Short mmCIF file of C-alpha atoms in Angstrom, two decimals:
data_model
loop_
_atom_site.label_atom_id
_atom_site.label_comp_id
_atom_site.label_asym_id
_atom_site.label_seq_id
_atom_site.Cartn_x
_atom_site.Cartn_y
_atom_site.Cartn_z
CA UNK A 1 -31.60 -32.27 27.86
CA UNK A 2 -29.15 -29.60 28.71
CA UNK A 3 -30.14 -26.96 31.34
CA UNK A 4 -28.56 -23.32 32.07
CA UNK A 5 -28.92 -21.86 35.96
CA UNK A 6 -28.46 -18.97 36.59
CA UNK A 7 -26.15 -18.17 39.80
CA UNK A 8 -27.78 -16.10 42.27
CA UNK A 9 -26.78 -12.46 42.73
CA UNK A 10 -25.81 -11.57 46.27
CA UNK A 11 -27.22 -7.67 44.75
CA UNK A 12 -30.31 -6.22 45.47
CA UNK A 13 -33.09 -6.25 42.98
CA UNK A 14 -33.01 -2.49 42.07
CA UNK A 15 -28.70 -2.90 41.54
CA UNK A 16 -29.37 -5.49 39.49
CA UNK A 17 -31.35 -3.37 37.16
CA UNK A 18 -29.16 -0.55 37.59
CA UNK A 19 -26.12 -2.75 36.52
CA UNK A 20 -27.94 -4.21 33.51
CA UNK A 21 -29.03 -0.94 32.31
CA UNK A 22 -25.57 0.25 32.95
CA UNK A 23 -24.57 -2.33 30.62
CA UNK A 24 -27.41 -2.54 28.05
CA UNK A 25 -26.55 1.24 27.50
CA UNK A 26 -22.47 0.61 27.52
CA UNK A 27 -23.35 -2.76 24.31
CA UNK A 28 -25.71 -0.06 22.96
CA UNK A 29 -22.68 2.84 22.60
CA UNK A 30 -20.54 -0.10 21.20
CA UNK A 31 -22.93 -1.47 18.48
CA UNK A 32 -23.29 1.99 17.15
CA UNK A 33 -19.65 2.93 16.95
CA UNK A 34 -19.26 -0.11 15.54
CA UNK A 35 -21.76 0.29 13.17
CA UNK A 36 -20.60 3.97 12.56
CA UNK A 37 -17.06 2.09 10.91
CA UNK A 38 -18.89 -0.30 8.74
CA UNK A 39 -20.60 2.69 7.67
CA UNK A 40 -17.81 4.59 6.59
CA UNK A 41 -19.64 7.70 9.43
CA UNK A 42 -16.94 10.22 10.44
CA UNK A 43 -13.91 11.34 8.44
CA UNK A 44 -13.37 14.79 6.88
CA UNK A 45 -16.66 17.05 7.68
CA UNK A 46 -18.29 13.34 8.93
CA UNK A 47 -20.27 12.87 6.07
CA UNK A 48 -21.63 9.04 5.40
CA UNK A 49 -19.01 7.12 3.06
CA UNK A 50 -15.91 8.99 3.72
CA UNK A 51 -14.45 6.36 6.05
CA UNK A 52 -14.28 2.60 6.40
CA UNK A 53 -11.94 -0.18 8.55
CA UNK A 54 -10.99 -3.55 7.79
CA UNK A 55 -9.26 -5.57 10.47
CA UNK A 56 -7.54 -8.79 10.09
CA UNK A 57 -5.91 -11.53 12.45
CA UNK A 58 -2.34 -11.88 10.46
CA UNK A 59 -2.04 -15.75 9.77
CA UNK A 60 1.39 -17.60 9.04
CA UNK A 61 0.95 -17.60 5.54
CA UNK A 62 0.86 -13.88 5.67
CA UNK A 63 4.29 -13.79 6.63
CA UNK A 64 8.04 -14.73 6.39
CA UNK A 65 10.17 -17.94 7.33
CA UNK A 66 10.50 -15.38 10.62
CA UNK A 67 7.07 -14.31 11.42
CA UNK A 68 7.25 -10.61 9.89
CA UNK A 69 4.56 -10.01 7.90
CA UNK A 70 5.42 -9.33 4.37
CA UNK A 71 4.81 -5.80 3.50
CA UNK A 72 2.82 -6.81 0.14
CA UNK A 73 0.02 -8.12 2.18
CA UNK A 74 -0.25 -4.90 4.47
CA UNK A 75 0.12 -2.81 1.04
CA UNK A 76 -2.77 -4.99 -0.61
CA UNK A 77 -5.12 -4.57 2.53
CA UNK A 78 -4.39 -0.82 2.57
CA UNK A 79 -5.36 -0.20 -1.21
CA UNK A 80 -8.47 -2.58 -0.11
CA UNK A 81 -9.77 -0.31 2.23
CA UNK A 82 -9.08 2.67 0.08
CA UNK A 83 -10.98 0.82 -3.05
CA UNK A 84 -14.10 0.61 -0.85
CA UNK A 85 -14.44 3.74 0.72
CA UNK A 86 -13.69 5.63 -2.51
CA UNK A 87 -16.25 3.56 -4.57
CA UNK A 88 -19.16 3.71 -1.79
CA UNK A 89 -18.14 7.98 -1.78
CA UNK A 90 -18.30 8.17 -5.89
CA UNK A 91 -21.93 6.07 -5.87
CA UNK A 92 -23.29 8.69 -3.50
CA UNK A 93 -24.67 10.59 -6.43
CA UNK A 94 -27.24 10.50 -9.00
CA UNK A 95 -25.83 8.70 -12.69
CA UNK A 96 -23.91 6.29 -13.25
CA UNK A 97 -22.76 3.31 -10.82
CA UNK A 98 -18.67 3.40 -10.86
CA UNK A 99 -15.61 1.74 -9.51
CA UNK A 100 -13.33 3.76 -7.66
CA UNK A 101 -9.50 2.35 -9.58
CA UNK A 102 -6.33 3.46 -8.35
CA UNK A 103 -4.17 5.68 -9.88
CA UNK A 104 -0.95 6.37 -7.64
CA UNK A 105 -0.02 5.84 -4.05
CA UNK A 106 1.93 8.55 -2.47
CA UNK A 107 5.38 7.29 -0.44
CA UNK A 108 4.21 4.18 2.45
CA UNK A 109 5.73 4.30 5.02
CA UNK A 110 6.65 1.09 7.44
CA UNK A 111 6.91 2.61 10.65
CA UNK A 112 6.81 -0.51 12.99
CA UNK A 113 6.81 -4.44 11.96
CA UNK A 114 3.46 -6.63 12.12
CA UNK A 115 3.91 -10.35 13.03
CA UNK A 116 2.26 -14.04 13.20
CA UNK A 117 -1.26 -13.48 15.55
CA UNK A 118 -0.98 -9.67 15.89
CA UNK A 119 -4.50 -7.89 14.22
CA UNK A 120 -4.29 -5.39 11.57
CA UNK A 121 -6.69 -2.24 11.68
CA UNK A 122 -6.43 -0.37 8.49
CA UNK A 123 -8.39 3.20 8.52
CA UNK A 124 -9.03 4.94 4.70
CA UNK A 125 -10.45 8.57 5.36
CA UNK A 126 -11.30 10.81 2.49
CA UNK A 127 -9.47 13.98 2.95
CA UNK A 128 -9.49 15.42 -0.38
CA UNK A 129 -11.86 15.24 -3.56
CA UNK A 130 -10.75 17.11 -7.21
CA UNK A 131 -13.25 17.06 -10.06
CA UNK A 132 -12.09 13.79 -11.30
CA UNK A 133 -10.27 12.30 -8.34
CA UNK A 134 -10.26 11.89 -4.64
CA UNK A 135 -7.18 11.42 -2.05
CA UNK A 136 -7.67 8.52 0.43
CA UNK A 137 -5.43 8.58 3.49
CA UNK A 138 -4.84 5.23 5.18
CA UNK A 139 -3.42 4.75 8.26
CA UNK A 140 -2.60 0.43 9.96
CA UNK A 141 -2.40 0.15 13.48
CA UNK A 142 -1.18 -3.56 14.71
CA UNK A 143 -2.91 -5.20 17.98
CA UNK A 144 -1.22 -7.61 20.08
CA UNK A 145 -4.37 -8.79 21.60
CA UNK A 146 -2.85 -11.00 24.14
CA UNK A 147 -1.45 -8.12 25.98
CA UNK A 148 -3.13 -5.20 24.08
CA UNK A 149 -0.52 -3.50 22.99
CA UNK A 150 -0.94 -1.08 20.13
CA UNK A 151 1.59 0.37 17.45
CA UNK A 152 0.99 2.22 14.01
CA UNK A 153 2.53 0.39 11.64
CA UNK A 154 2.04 1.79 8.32
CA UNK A 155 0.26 5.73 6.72
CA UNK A 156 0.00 5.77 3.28
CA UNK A 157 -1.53 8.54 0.58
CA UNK A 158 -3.61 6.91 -2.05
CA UNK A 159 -5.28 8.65 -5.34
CA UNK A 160 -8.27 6.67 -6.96
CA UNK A 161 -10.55 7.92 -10.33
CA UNK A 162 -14.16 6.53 -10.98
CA UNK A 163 -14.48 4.85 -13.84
CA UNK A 164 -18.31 4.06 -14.76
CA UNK A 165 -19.40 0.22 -14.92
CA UNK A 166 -21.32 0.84 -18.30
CA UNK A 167 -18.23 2.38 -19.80
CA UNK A 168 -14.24 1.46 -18.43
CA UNK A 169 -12.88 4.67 -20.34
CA UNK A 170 -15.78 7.13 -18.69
CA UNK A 171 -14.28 9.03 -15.67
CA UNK A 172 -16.84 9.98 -13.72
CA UNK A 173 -16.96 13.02 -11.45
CA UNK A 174 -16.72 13.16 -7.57
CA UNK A 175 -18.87 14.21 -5.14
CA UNK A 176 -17.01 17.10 -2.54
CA UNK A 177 -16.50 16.24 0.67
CA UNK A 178 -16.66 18.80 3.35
CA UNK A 179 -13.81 20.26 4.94
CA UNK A 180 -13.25 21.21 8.35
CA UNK A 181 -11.44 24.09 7.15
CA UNK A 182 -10.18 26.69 4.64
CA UNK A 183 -7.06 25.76 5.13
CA UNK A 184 -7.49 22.04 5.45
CA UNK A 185 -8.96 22.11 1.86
CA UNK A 186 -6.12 24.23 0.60
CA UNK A 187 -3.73 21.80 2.03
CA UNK A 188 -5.20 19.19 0.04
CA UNK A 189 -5.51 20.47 -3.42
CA UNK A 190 -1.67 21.49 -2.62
CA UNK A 191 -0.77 17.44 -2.17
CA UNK A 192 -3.00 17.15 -5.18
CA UNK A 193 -1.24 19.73 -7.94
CA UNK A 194 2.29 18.07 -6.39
CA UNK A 195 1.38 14.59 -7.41
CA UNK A 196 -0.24 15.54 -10.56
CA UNK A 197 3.18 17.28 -11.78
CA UNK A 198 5.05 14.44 -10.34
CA UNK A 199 3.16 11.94 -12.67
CA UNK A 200 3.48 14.04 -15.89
CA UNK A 201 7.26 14.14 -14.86
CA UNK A 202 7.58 10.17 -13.96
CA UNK A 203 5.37 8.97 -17.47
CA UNK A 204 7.84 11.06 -19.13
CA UNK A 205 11.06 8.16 -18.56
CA UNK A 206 8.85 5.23 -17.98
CA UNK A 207 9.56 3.32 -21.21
CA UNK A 208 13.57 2.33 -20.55
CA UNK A 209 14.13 -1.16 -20.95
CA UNK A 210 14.90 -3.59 -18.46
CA UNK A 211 17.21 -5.72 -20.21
CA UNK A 212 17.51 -9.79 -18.59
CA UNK A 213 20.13 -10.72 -16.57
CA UNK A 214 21.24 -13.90 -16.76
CA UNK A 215 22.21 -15.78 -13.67
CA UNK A 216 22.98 -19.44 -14.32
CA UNK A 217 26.12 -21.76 -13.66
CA UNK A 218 26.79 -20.72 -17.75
CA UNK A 219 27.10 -17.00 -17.10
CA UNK A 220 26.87 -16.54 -13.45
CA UNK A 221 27.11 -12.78 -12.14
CA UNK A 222 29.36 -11.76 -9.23
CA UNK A 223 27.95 -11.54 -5.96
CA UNK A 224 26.82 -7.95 -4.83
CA UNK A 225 26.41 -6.54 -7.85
CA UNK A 226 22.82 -5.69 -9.86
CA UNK A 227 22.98 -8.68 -12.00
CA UNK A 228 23.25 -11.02 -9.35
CA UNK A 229 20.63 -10.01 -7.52
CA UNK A 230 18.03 -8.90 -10.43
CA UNK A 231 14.87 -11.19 -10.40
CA UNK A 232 11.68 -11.54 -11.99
CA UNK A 233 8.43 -12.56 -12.02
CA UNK A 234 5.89 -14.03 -14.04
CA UNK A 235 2.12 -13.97 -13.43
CA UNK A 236 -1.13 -14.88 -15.24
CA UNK A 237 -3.40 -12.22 -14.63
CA UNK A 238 -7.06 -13.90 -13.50
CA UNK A 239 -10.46 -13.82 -12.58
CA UNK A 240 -9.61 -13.67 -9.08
CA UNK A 241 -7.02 -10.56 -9.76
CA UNK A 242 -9.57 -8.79 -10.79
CA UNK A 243 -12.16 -5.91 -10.41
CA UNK A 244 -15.39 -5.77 -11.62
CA UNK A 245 -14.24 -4.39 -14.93
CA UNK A 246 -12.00 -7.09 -15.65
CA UNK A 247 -9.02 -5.35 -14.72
CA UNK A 248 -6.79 -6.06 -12.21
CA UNK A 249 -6.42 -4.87 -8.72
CA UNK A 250 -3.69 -2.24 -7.63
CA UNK A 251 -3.06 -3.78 -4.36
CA UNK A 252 -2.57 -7.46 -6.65
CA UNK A 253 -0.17 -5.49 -8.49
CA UNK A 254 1.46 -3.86 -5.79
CA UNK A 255 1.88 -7.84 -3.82
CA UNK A 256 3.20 -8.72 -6.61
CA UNK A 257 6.16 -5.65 -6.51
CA UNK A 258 6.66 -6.41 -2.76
CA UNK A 259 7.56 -9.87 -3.53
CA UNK A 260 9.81 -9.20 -6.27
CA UNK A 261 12.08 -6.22 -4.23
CA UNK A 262 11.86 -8.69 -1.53
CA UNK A 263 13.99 -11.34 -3.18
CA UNK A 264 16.07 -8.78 -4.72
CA UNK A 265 17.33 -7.48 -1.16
CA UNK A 266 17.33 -11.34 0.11
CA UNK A 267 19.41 -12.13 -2.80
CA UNK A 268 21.97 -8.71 -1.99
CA UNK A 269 22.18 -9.82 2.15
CA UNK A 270 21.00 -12.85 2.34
CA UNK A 271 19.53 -12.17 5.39
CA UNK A 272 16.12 -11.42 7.25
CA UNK A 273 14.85 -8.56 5.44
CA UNK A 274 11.88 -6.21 5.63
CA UNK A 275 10.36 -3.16 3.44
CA UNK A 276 10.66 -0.18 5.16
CA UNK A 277 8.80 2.22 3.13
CA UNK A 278 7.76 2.70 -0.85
CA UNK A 279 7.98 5.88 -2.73
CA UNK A 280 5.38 7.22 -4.77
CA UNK A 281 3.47 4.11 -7.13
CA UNK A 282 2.53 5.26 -10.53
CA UNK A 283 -0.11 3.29 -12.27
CA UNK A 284 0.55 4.14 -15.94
CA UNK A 285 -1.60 1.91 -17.58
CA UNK A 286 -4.94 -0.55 -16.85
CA UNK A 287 -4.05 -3.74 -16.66
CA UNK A 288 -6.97 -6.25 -18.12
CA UNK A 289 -7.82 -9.84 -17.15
CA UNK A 290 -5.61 -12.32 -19.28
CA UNK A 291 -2.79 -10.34 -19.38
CA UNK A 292 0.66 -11.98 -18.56
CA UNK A 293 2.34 -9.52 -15.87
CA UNK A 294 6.45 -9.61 -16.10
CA UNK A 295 7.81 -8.15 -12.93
CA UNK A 296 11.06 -7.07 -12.67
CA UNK A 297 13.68 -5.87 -9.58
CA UNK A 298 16.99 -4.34 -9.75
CA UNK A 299 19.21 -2.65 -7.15
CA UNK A 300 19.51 0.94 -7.75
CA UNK A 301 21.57 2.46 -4.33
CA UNK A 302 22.33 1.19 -1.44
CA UNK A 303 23.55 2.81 1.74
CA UNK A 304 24.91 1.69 5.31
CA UNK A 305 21.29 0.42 6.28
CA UNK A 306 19.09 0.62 3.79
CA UNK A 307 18.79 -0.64 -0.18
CA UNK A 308 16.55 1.13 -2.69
CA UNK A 309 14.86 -1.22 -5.21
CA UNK A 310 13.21 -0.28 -8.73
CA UNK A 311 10.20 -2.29 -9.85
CA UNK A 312 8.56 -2.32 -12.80
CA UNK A 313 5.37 -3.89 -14.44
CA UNK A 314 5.10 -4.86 -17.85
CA UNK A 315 2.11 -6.09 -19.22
CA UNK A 316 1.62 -8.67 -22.50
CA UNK A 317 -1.63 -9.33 -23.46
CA UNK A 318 -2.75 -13.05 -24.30
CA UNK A 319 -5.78 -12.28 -26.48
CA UNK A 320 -4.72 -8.90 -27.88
CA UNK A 321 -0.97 -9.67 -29.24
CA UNK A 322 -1.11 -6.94 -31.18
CA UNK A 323 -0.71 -4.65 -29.01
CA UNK A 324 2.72 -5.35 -27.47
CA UNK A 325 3.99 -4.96 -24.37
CA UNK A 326 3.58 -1.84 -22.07
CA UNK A 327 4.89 -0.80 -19.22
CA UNK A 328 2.27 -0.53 -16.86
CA UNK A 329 3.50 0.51 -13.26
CA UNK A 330 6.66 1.83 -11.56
CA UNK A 331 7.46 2.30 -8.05
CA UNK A 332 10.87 2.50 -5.87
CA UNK A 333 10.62 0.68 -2.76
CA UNK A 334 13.51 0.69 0.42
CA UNK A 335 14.13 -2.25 2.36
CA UNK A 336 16.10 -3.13 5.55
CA UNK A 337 18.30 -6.08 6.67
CA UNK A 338 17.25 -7.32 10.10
CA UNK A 339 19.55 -9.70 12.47
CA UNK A 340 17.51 -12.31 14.52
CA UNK A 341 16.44 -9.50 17.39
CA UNK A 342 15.39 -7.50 14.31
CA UNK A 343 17.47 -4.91 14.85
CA UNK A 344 19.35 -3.38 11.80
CA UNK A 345 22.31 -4.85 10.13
CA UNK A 346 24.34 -3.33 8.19
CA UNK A 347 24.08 -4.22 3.97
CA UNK A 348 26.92 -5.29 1.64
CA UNK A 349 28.52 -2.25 -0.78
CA UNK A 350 26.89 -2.39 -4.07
CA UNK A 351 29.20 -2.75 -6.72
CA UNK A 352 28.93 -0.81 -9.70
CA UNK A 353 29.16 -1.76 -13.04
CA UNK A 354 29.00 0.03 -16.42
CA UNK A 355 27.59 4.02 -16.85
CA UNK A 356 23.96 3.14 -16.92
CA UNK A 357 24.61 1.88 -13.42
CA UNK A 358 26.26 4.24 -12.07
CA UNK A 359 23.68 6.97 -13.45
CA UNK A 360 21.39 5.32 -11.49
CA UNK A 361 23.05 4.63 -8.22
CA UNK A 362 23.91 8.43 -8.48
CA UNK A 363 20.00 8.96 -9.01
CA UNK A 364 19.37 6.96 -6.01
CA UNK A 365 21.75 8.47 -3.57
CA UNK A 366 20.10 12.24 -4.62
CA UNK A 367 16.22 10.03 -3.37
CA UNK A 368 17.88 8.67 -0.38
CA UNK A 369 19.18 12.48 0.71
CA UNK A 370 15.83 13.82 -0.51
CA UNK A 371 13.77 11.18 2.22
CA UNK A 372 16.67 11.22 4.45
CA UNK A 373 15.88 15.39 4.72
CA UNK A 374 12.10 15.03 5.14
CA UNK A 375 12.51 12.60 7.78
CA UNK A 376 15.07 14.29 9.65
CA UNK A 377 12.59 17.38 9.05
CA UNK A 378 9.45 15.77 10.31
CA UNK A 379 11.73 14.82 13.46
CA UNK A 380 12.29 18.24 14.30
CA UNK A 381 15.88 17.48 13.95
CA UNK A 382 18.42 19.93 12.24
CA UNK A 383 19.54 18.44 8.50
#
């Protein structure tokens, strides 16, 4: 038989009890902050539900042959968070039980690299609620928790609907949140009247046709250029993609896009490379279980330090033929090449070939001034 002892304290009895008050009280503070996250406590006016954290040790298989941690993963633990805090807001009422699904995420940004061992907090506050739809701000802070060192990695916008479990098509409406402020409120339905526009605009040229680009030792493509470095990829859309309703999950879909840019800007450098932010993602269509997903990269600018990648999703469906394929989401996403301190090298000229391509590097150098601007702005530094 095994037997504890206790060592004997050198304190007297009543600073004993003071100290293990002290500390019964300081475990008691902790469980209920604690608790408070799990919740979802706090957030805009600190209702129940309009918050929620998930936090995750980052594991090798999370990451490159480097140890940075591939920005898919951080963008499919971000729309995570902002699934479950949306959906546990949305049941808060009377009706209907609903899923919250996600409709666009506004530009990500990838303000510091995560790595091998480091811990990923990912916050999703509710900071704005339409009829129909609410916004879901997320912000990732990585932990070094040998030395405790903290960084924010990653903010993000996200926009979710509620779709009823009885009925897929059935939006349901949103409960309001409370604001702290007039103007807080009105700050809000000003992000969400910009993004609504900006969809209408974006589903407008979302049908062009990515045609195939052959890259073999038959018809190889020239180094540099958009054919060379154009990849794709398939993927069988399954149970364990999925939601509830069978359909699959945006931050599957968006994996999926990291991935793909990812070996498009490997291909272009061949070097370490890293996302270092994603415009806005516009979910077009619903994706359903059994649907075969074709993914598809292509270099669309590049400048000193940075390369701009479109990806597209277009969906087939197995059972339904019928109905053709679709083009399902759209997104732009930047990415970096990094040297082995990972600091910034500089990328290979893009070279141009044909009007279409040109049209769209000329596109892409008008995005790259546009987010060049509103950084420099944010800064505080003149444009």
């Amino acid at each position: 038989m095994m037997r504890c002892f206790r060592p004997r304290s050198s304190k007297l009895p009543d600073e004993v009890d003071k100290a293990a008050a002290v500390g019964e009280k300081r475990q008691l503070v902790q469980s209920q902050q604690a608790s408070r996250v799990f919740n979802g406590d706090g957030g805009a006016g600190g209702q129940q539900g309009s918050k929620y954290e998930i936090t995750r040790i980052m594991r090798p298989d999370d990451a490159n042959i480097v140890g940075n941690v591939h920005g898919g993963i951080i963008l499919k633990m971000i729309e995570e968070a902002g699934c479950i805090v949306s959906t546990r807001h949305c049941n808060t009422q009377e009706g209907d039980r609903c899923l919250a699904v996600l409709a666009r995420v506004e530009k990500t940004e990838f303000l510091s690299p995560m790595f091998i061992g480091e811990v990923a907090h990912v916050t999703a506050d509710i900071t704005y609620t339409s009829t129909h739809s609410l916004e879901v701000q997320v912000k990732v802070v990585a932990e070094n928790i040998l030395t405790g060192a903290k960084k924010l990695s990653n903010k993000a916008a996200l926009w979710y609907v509620p779709c009823s479990l009885k009925n897929v098509d059935k939006i349901m409406e949103v409960p309001p949140i409370k604001y702290a402020s007039a103007e807080q409120e009105e700050e809000g339905r000003k992000r969400y009247d910009a993004q609504k526009l900006e969809r209408l605009e974006t589903k407008a040229r979302i049908e062009e046709v990515v045609p195939p680009q052959p890259n073999s030792e038959d018809s190889p493509k020239e180094q540099h250029t958009v054919g060379f470095s154009q990849s794709s990829l398939i993927h069988l859309v399954g149970p364990s993609d999925c939601t509830l309703h069978d359909y699959v999950h945006g931050g599957v879909t968006m994996k999926l896009m990291d991935e793909v840019a990812g070996i498009v800007a490997a291909r272009h450098c061949n070097t370490n490379i890293v996302t270092a932010s994603v415009d806005a993602i516009n979910f077009h269509r619903k994706i359903k279980k059994g649907c075969v997903l074709t993914v598809t990269g292509r270099l669309t600018f590049v400048s000193n330090k940075s390369m701009e990648i479109e990806v597209i999703v277009d969906a087939t469906s197995l059972v339904e033929a019928e109905k053709g394929k679709y083009r399902a989401v759209s997104a732009f996403f930047t990415f970096i090449s990094l040297d082995k301190g990972n600091k910034p090298l500089p990328v290979p000229v893009l070279k141009i070939e044909g009007e279409d391509e040109q049209r769209r590097f000329e596109e892409g150098n008008a995005r790259y001034l546009q987010r060049k601007a509103k950084r420099m702005a944010a800064q505080g530094r003149p444009q």
